[in-house]
Tab-separated table of C-alpha atoms in Angstrom:
chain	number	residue	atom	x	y	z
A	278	UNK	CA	0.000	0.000	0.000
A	279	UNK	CA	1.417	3.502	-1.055
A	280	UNK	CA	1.532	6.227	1.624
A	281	UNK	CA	0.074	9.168	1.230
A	282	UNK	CA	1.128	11.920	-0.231
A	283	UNK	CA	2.622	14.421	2.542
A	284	UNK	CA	2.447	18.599	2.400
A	285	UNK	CA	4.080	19.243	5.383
A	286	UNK	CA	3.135	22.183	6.611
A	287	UNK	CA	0.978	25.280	5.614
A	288	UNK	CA	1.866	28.262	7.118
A	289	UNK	CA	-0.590	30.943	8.404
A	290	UNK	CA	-4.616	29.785	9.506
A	291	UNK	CA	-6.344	32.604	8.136
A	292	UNK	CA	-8.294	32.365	5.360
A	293	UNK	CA	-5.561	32.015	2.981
A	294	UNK	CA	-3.699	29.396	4.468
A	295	UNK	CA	-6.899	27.115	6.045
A	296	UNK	CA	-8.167	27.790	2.077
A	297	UNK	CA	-4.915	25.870	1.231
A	298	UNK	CA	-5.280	23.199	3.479
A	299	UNK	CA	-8.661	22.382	3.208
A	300	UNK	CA	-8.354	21.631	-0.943
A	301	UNK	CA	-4.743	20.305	-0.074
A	302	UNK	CA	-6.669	17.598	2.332
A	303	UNK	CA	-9.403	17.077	-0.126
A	304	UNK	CA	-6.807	16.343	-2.923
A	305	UNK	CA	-5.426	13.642	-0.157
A	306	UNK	CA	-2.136	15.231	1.017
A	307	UNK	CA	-1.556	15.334	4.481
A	308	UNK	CA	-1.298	18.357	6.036
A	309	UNK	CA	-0.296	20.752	9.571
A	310	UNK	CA	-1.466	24.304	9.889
A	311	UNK	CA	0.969	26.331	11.744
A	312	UNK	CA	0.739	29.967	13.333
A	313	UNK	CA	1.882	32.356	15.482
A	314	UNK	CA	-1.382	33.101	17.242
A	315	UNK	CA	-4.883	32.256	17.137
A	316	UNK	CA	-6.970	30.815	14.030
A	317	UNK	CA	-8.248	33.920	12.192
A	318	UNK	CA	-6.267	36.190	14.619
A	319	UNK	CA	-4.653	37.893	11.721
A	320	UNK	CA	-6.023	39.872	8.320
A	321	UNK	CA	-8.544	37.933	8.462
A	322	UNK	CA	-10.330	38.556	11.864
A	323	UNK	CA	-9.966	42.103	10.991
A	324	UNK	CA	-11.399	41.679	7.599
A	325	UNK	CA	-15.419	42.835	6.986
A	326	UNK	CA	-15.840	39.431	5.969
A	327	UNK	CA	-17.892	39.998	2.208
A	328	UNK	CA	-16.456	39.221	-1.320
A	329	UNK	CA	-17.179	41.524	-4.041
A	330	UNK	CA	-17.501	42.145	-7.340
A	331	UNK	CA	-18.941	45.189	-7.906
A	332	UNK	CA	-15.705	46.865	-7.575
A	333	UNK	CA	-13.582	44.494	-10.486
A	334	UNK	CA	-13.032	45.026	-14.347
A	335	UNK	CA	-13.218	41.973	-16.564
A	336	UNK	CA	-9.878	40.172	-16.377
A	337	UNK	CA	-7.880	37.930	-13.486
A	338	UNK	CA	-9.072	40.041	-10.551
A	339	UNK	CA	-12.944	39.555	-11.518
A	340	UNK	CA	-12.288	35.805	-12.757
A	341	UNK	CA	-10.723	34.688	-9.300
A	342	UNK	CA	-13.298	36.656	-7.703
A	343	UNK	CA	-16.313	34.868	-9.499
A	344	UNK	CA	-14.335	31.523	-8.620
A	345	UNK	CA	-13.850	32.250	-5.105
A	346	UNK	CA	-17.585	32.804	-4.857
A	347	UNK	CA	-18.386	29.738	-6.859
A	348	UNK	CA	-16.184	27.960	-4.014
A	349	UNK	CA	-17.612	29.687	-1.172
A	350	UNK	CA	-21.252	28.748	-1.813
A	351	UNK	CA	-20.221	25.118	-2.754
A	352	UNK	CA	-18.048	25.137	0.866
A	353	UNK	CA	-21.380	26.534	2.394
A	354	UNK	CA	-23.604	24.013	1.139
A	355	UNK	CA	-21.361	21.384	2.228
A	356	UNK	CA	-20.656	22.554	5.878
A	357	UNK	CA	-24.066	23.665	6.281
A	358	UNK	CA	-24.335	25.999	9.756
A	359	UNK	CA	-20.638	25.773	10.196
A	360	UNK	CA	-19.893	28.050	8.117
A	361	UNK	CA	-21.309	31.964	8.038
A	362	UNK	CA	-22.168	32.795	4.389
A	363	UNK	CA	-24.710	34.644	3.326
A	364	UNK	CA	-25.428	35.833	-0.383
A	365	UNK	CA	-27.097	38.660	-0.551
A	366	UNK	CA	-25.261	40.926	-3.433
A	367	UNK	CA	-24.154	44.879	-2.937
A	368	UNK	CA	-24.960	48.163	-3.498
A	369	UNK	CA	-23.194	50.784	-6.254
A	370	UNK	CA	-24.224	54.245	-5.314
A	371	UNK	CA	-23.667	57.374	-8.074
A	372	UNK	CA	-23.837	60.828	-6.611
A	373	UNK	CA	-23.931	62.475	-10.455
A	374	UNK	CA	-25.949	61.075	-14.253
A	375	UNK	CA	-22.520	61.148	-15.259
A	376	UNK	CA	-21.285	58.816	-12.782
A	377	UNK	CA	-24.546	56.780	-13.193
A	378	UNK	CA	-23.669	56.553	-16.912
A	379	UNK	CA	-19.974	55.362	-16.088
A	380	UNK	CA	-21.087	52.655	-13.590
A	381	UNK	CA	-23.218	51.367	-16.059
A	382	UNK	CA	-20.850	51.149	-19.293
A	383	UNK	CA	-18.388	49.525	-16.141
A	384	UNK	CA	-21.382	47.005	-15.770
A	385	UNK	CA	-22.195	46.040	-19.156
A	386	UNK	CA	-18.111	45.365	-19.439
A	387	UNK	CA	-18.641	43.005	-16.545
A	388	UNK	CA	-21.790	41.002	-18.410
A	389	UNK	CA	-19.504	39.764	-20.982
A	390	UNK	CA	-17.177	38.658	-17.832
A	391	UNK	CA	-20.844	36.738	-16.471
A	392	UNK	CA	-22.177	38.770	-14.600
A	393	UNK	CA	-26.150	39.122	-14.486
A	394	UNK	CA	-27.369	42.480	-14.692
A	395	UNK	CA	-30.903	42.784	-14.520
A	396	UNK	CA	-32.564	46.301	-14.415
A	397	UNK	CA	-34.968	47.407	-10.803
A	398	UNK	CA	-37.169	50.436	-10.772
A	399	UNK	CA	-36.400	53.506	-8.211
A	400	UNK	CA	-39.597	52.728	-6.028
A	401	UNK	CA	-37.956	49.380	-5.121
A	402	UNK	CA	-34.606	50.188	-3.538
A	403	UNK	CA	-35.887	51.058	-0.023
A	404	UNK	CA	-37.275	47.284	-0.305
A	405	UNK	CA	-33.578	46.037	-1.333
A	406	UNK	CA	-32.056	48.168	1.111
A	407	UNK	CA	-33.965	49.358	3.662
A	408	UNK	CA	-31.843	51.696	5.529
A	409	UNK	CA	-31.676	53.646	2.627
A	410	UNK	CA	-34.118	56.413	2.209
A	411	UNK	CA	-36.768	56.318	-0.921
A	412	UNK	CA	-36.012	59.800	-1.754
A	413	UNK	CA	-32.318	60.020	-2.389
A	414	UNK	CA	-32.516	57.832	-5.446
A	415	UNK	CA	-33.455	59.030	-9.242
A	416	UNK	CA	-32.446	55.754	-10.767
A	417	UNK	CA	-31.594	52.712	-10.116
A	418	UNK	CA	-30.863	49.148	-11.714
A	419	UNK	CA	-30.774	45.942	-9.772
A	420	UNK	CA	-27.653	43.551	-11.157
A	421	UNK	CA	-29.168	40.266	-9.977
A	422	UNK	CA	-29.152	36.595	-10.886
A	423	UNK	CA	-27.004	34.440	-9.488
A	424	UNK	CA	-27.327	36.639	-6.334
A	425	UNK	CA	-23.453	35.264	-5.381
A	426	UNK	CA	-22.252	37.375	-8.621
A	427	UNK	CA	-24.984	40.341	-7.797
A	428	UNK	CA	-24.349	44.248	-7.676
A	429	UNK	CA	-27.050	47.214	-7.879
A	430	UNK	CA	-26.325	50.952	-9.421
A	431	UNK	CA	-28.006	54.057	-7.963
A	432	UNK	CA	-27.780	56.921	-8.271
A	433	UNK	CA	-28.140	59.654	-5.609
A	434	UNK	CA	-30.311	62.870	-5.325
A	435	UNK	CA	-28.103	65.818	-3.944
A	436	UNK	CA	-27.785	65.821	-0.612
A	437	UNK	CA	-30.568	65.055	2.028
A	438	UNK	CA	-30.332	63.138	5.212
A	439	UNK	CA	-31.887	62.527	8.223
A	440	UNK	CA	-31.468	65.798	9.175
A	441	UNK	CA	-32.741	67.603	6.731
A	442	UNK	CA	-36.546	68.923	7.889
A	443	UNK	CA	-36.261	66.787	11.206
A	444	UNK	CA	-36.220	70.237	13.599
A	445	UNK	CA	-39.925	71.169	12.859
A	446	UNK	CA	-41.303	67.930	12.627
A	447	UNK	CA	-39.544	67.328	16.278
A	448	UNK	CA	-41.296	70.604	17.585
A	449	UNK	CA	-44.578	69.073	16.717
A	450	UNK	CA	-44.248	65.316	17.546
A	451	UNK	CA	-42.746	65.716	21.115
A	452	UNK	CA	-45.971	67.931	22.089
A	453	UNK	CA	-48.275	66.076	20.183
A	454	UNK	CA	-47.114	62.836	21.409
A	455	UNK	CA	-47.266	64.216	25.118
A	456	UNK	CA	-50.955	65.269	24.734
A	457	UNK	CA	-52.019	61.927	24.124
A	458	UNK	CA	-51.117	61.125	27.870
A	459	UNK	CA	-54.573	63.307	28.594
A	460	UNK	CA	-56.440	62.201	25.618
A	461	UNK	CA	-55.569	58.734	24.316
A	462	UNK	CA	-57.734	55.434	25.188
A	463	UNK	CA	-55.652	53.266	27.125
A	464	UNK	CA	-56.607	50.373	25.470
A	465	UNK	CA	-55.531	51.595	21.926
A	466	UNK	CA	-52.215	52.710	23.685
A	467	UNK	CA	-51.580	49.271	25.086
A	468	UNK	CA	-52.190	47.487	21.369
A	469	UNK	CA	-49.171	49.345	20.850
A	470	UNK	CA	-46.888	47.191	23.752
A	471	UNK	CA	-46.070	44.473	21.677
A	472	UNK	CA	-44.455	46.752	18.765
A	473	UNK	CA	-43.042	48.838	21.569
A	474	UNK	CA	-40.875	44.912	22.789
A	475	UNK	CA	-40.553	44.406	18.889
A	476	UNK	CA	-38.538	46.759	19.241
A	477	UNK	CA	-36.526	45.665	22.287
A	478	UNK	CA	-35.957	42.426	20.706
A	479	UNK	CA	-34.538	43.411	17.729
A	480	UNK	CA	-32.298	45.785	19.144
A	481	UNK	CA	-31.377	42.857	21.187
A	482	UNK	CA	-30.654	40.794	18.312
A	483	UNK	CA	-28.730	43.813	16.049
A	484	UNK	CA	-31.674	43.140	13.633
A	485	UNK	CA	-31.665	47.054	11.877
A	486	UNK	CA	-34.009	45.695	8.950
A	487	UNK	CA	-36.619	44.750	12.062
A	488	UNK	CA	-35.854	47.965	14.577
A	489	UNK	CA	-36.615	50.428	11.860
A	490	UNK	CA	-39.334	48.936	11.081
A	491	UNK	CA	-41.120	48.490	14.151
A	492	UNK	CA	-39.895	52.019	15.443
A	493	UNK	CA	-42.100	53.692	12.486
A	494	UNK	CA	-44.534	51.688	13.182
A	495	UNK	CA	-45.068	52.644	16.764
A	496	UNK	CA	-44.044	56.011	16.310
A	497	UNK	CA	-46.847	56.600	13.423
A	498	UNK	CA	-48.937	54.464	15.605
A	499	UNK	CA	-49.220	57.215	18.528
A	500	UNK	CA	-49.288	60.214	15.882
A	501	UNK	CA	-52.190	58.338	14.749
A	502	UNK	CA	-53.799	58.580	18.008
A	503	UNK	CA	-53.757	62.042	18.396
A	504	UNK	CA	-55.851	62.201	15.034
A	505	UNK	CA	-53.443	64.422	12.775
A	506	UNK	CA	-52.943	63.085	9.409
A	507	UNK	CA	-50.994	65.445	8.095
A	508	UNK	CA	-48.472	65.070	10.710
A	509	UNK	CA	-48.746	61.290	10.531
A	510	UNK	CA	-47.678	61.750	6.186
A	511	UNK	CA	-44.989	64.348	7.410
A	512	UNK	CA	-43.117	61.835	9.687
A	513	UNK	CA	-43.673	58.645	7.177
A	514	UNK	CA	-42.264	60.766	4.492
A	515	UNK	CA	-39.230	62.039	6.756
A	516	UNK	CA	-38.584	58.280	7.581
A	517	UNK	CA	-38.595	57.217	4.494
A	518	UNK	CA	-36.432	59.507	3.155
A	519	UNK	CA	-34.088	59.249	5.886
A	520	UNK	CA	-30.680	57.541	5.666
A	521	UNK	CA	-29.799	56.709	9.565
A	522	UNK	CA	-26.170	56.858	8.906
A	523	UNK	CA	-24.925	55.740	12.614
A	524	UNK	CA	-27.580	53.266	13.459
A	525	UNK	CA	-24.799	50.599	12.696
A	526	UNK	CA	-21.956	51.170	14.593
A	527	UNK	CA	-24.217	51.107	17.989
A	528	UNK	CA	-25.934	47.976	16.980
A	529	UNK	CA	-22.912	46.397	16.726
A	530	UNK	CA	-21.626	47.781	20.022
A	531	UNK	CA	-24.479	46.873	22.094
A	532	UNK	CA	-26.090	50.358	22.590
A	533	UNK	CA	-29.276	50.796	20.458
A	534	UNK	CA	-30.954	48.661	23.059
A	535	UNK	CA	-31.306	51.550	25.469
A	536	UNK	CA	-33.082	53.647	23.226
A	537	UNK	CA	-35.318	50.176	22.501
A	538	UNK	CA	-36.338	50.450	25.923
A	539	UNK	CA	-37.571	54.108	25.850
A	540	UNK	CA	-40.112	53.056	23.686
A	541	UNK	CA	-41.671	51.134	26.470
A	542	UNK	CA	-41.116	53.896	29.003
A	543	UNK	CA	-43.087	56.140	26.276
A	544	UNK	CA	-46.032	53.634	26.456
A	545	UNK	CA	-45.848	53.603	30.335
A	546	UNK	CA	-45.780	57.180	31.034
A	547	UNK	CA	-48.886	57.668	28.827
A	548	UNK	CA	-50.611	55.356	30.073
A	549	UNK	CA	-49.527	56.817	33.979
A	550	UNK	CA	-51.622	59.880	32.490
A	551	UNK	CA	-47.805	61.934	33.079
A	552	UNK	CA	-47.656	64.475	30.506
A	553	UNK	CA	-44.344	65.705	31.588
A	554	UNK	CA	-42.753	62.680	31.955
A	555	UNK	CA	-43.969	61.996	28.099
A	556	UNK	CA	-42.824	64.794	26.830
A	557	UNK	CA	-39.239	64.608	28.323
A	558	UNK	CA	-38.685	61.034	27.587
A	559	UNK	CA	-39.991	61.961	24.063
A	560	UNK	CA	-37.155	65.145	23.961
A	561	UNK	CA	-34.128	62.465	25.011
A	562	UNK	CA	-35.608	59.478	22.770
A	563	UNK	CA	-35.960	62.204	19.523
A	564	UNK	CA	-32.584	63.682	20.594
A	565	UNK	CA	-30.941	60.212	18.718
A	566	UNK	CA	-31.987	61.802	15.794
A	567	UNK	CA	-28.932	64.457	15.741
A	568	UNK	CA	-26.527	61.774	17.953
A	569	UNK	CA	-26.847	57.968	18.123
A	570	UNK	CA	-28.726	57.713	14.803
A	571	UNK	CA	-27.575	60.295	12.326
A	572	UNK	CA	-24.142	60.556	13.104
A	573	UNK	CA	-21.660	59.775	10.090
């Protein structure tokens, strides 16, 4: 019987080097990963973890790059839960036409290279990316497909963020939302209890898709109450255009939860009929508009 064919070491167990092993192994060498420190302690702990295309011209880059995700969805679909992969594509954003007109000549380069490319109306990128806000974007085109070889293109109106229009809209919903504490029916504040832990759980969980979502809903939910439509449109409309810039970085730290729970104090001081309370909770909770949410 022959013995088996020996690599005898492999040097470095980051990505590259367990990479090397792992189709080294599978080609039936024998092999010992060596390093200095811990596995992943390197480059690529430190890495943001996503592989790209969007960013590549036809040629060797783009080609390994397709490859690499080839192998990365067939490692995923052999390790199952071991391993953290996700597909999910990117997002190209153009702040003039003219830079909307290069990415897409740099796109149709990259079909011939297989790519997919498959054009998405305006109205739908606040569904594809939800942290974005629906009125920044005049055009934009979906590259889809094979989702593992995915990019999108849009294009972005001048500047506008979360900011922009939030001071009067602030002066109105901190009042308006402290008035219900006198007028509301406690019953249709309570429905609102389980949006208001929605919220708490998904802070919980770093789910931004899920906190933004139940925080309009909530908020709208008490403007509703107070029985001012046109205030109710004002605020959707703000939200929707709004990109929350710095709602990341504390979801990853740990520290959107404690403005999660404010939405519960909110619901308890209304109901507690304590106007003042209301309206100063409402002041610190709105006050993450100009710090913990919109900052860059």
């Amino acid at each position: 019987m022959s013995e088996p064919l020996t690599c005898d070491v492999v040097v470095g167990a980051g990505m590259v080097g367990a990479a090397c092993a792992y189709y080294a192994a599978r080609a039936g060498l024998t092999v010992t990963v060596v390093d200095r420190g811990s596995v992943a302690g390197g480059t690529t702990g430190a890495g943001e973890g996503t592989l790209l295309v969007s960013d590549k011209a036809p040629g060797p880059e783009l080609e390994l790059a397709l490859l690499s995700n080839r192998l990365w969805a067939e490692a995923a679909q052999e390790a199952g839960s071991a391993v953290e992969y996700e597909a999910k594509g990117g997002l190209v954003a153009a702040g003039t036409p003219e830079a909307l007109d290069g990415l897409a000549t740099f796109a149709d380069a990259q079909r011939t290279a297989g790519v997919t490319a498959d054009p998405v109306p305006a109205d739908r990128l606040h569904d594809l990316e939800p942290l974005h806000g629906e009125g920044y974007v005049r055009a934009v085109k979906k590259f889809s497909g094979d989702v593992r070889r995915a990019y999108r293109i849009a294009e972005l109106a001048p500047e506008l963020d979360l900011l922009a229009g939030a001071d009067d809209v602030l002066l109105d919903e901190i009042p308006t939302t402290a008035e219900l504490a006198t007028t509301a029916d406690p019953v249709a504040l309570e429905a609102l209890r389980p949006v208001a832990e929605e919220i708490v759980t998904a802070a919980a969980a770093g789910d931004l898709i899920a906190y933004v979502a139940a925080d309009q809903r909530f908020h709208l939910g008490l403007l509703a109450l107070a029985g001012n439509g046109h205030l109710v449109e004002v605020v959707r409309d703000l939200r929707r255009r709004a990109r929350l810039y710095g709602l990341t970085a504390p979801a990853e730290q740990g520290r959107l939860e404690a403005s999660a729970v404010e939405h519960l104090e909110i619901l308890d001081a209304l109901l507690a009929r304590d106007t003042e309370t209301v309206g100063a909770v409402m002041t610190r909770h709105l006050g993450h508009v100009r710090g913990l949410w919109a900052a860059p």
